[in-house]
mmCIF file of C-alpha atoms in Angstrom:
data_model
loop_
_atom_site.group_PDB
_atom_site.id
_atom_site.type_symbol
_atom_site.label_atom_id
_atom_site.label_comp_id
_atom_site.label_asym_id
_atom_site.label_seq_id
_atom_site.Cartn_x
_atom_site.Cartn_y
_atom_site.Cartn_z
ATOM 1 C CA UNK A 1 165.661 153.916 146.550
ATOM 2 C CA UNK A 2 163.172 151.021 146.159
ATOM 3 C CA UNK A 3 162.682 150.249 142.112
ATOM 4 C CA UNK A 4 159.523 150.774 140.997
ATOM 5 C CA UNK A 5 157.074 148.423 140.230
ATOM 6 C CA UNK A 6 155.292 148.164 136.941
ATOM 7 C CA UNK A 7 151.813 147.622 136.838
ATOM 8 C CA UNK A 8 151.174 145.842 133.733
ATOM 9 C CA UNK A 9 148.693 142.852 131.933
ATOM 10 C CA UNK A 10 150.888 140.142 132.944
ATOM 11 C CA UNK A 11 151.709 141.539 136.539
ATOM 12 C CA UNK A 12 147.989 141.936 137.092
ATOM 13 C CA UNK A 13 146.579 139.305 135.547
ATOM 14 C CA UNK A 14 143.030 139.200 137.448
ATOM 15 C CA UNK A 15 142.453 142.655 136.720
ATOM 16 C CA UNK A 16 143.488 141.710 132.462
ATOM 17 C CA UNK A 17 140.714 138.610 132.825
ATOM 18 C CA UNK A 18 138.354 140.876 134.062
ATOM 19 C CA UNK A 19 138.877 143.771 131.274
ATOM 20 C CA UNK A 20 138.180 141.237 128.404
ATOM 21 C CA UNK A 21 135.653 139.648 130.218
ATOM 22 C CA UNK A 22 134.057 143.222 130.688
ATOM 23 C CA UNK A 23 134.672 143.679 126.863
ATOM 24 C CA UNK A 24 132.876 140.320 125.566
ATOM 25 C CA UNK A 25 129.552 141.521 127.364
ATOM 26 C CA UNK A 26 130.137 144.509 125.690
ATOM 27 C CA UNK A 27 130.427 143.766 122.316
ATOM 28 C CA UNK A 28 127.400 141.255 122.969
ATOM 29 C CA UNK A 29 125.579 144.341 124.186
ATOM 30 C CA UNK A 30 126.396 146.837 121.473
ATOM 31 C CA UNK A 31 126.909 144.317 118.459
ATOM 32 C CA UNK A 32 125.530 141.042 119.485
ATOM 33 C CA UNK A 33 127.271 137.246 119.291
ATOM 34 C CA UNK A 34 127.918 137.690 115.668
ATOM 35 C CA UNK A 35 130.865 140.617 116.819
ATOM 36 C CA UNK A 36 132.572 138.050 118.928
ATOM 37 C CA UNK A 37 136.174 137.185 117.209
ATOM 38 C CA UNK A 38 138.981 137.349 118.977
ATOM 39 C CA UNK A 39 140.262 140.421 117.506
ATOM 40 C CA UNK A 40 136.902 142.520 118.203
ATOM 41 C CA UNK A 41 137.338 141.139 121.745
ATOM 42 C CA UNK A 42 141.271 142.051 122.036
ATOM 43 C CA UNK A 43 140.512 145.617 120.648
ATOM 44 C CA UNK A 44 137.798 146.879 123.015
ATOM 45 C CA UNK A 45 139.693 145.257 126.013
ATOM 46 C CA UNK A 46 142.989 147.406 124.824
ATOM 47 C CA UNK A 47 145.499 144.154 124.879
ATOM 48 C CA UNK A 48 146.928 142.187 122.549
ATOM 49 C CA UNK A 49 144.766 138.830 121.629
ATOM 50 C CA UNK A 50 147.760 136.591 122.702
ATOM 51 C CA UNK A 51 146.650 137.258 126.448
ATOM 52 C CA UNK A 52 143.414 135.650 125.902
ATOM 53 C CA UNK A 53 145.047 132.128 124.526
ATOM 54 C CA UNK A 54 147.538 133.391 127.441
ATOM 55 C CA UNK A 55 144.592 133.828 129.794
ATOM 56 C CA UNK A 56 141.656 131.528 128.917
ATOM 57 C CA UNK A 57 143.164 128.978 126.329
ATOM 58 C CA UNK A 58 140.657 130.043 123.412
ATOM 59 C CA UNK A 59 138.124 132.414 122.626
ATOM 60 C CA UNK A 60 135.917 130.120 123.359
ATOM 61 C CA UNK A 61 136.767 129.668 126.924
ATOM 62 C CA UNK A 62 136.934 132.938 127.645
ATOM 63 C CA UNK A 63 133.032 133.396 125.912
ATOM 64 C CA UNK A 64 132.091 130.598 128.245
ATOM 65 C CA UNK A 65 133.719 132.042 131.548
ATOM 66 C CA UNK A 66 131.515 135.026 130.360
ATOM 67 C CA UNK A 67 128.397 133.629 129.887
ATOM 68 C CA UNK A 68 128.777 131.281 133.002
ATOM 69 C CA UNK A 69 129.526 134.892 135.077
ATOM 70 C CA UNK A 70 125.836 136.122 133.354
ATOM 71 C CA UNK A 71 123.436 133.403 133.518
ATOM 72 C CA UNK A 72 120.953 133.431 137.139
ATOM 73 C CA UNK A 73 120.119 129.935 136.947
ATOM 74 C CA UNK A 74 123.797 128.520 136.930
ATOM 75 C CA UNK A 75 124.249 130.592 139.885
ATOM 76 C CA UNK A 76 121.108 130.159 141.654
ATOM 77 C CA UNK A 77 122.133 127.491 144.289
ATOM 78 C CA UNK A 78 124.779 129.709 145.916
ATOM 79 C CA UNK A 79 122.265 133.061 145.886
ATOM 80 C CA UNK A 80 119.473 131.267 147.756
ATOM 81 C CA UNK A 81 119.302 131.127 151.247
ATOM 82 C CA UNK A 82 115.448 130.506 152.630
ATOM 83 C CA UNK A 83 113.800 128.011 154.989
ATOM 84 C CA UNK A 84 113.023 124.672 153.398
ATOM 85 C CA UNK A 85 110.149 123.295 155.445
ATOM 86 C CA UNK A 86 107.463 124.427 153.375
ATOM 87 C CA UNK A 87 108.806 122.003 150.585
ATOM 88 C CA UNK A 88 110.457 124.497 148.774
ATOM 89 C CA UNK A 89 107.306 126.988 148.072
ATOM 90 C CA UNK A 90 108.624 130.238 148.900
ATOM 91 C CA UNK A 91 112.433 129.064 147.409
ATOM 92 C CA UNK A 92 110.305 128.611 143.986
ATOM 93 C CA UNK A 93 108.352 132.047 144.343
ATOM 94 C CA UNK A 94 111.813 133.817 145.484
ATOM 95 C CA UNK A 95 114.002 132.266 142.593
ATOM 96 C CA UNK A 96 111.626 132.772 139.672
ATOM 97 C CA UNK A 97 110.226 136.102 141.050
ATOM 98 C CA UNK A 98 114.548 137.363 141.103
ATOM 99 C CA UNK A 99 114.758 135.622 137.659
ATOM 100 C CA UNK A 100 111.938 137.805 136.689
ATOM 101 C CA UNK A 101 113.550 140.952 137.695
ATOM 102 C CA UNK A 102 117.161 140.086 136.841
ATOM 103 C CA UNK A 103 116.697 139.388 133.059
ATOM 104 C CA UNK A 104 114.592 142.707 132.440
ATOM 105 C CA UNK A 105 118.067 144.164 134.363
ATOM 106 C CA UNK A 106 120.748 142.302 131.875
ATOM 107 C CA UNK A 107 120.703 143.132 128.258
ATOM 108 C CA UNK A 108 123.786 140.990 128.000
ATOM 109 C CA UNK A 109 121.846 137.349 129.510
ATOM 110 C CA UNK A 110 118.487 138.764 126.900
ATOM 111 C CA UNK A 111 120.922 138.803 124.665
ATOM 112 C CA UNK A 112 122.666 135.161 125.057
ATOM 113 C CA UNK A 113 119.591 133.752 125.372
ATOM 114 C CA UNK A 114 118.583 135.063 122.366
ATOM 115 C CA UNK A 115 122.020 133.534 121.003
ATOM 116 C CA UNK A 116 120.194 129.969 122.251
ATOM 117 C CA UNK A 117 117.424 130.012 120.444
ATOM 118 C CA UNK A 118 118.857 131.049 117.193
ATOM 119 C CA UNK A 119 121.847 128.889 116.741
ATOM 120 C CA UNK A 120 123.687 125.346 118.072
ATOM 121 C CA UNK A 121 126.651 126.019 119.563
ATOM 122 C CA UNK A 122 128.848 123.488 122.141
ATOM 123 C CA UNK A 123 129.349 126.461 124.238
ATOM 124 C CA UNK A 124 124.923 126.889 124.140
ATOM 125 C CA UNK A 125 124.743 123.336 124.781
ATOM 126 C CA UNK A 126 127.596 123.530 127.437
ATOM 127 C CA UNK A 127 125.464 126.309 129.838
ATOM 128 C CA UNK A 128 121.800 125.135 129.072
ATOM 129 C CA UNK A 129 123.047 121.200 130.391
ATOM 130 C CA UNK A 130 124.608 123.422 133.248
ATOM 131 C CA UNK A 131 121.589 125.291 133.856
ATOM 132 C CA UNK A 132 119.609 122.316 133.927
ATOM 133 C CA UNK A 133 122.326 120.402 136.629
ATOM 134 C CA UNK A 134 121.682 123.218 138.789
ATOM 135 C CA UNK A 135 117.747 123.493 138.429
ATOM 136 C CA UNK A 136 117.325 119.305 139.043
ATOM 137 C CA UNK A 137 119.429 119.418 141.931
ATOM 138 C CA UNK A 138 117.081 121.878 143.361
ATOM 139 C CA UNK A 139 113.965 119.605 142.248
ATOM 140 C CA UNK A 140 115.664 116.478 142.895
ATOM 141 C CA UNK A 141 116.497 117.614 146.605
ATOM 142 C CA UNK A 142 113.589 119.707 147.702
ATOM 143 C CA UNK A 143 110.216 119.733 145.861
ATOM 144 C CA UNK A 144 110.351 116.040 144.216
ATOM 145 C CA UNK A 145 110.044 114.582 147.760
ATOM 146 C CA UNK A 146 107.826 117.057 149.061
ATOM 147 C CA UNK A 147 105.355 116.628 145.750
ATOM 148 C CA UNK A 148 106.173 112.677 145.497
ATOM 149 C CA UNK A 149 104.009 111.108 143.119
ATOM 150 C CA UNK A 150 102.835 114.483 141.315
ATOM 151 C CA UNK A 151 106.143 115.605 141.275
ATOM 152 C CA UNK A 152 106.729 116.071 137.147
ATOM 153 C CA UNK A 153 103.631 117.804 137.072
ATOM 154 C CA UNK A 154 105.132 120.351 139.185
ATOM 155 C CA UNK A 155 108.436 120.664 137.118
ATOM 156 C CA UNK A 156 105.611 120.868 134.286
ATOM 157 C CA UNK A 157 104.079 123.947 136.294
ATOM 158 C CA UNK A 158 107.557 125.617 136.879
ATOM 159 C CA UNK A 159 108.437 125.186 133.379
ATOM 160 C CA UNK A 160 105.415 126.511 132.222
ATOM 161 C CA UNK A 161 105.900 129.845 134.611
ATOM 162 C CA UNK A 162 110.071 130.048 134.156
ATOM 163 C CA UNK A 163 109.632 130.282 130.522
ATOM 164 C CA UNK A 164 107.101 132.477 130.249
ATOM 165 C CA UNK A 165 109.156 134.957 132.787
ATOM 166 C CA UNK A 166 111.921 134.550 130.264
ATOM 167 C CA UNK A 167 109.647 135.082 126.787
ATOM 168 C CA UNK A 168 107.904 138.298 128.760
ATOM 169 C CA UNK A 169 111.244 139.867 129.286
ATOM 170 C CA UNK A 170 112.366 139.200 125.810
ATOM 171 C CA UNK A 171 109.647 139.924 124.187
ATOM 172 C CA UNK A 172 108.750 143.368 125.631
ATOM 173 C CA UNK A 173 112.447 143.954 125.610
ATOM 174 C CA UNK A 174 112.677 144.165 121.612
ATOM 175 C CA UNK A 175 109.442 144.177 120.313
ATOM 176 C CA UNK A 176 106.581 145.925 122.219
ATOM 177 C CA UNK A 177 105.471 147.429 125.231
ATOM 178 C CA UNK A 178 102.175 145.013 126.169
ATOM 179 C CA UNK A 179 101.439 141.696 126.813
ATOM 180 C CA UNK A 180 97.965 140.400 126.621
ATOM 181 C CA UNK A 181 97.077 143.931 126.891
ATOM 182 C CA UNK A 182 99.650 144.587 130.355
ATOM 183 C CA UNK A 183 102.246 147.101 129.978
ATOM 184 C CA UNK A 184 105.088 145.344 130.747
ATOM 185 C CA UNK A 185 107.832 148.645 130.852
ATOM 186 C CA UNK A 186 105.624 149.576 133.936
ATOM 187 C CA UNK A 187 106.268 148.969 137.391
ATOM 188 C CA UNK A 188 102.146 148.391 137.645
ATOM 189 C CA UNK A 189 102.527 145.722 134.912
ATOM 190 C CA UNK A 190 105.411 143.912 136.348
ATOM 191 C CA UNK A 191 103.944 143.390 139.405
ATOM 192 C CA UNK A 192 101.036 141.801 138.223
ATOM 193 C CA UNK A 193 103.172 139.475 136.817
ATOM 194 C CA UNK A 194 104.806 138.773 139.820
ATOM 195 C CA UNK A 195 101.447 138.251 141.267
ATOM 196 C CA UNK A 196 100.323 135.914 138.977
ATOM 197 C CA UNK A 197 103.858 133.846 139.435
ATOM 198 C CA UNK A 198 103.525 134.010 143.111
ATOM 199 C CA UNK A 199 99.590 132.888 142.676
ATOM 200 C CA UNK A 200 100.343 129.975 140.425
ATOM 201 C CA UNK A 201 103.136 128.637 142.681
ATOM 202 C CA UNK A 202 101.126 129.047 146.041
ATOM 203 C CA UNK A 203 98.096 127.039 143.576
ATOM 204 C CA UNK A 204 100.561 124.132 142.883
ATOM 205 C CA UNK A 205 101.811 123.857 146.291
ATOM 206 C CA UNK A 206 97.553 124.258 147.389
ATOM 207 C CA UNK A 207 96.712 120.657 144.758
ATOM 208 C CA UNK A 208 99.600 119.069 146.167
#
């Protein structure tokens, strides 16, 4: 008779990462960065904290393997797959539009960028110089050659728009309803934001 096998936290070690993963963007969710010690995070995963020096080599690491998993922009050069001939317009309209939409989706990225803005942490520092790798390659590769000369005033332009896609989220998210008088927690009022974004980017491209 074969022996059995015991399924267990250090036989399945994936499926461990993935439960205290799961359990930091839950305590972010419910409590916000100020419930993240190690203990907190140990407890709603159900395992002993040892398995996440075991695991991830600090708290820390394992808060930055989270965060990294959450944020769109660090991720953005593997999700993208358009035609580049147009100098990267639609690849701008199609990345900030999806930001758009996927930060009204995730409470836990509202909530870490939230954690940016409020206090200076190496881990912060860590993903925003990340995020910022991955958005210059994109620049650097595709709309700085196509925009030459007047290409900072377009990173100007997409700053402008990307930040005001994240402040409209947030904002609406914990404070009010309406923006400048547009319901943003309609469907109607979304998409005339997404009209204006697409407007603004096809007016950049137009002044080239």
């Amino acid at each position: 008779m074969p022996r059995k096998v015991v399924q267990g936290p250090i036989r399945d070690k994936e499926k461990t990462k993935q439960k205290l993963l799961a359990a930091v963007g839950k305590i972010l969710r419910v409590k916000g960065y100020s419930g993240l010690k190690v203990s907190k995070i140990a407890a709603v995963a159900g395992f002993d904290k040892k398995l996440i020096y075991e695991y991830f080599g600090s708290t820390e690491k394992l808060i930055d393997e989270y965060i990294r998993s959450q944020d769109y922009w660090s991720k953005i050069n593997q999700n993208v797959d358009v035609d580049l001939s147009d100098g990267g317009q639609e690849l701008s309209k199609l990345a900030v539009l999806n930001q758009f939409e996927s930060l009204k989706k995730n409470k836990e990225l509202q909530k870490i960028i939230l954690w940016e803005l409020s206090e200076s942490k190496p881990i912060l520092r860590k993903l925003v110089e990340q995020r910022e790798e991955a958005g210059g390659t994109l620049f650097e590769h595709i709309t700085d050659p196509y925009f030459g000369e007047h290409a900072t005033r377009y990173r100007a332009i997409m700053a402008l728009i990307i930040s005001g896609a994240y402040y409209l989220n947030l904002y609406t998210g914990y404070n009010a309803n309406k923006f400048c008088g547009i319901d943003l927690k309609t469907d109607e009022g979304r998409e005339e934001i997404q009209k204006a974004i697409t407007e603004l980017i096809d007016f950049a491209y137009e002044k080239k």
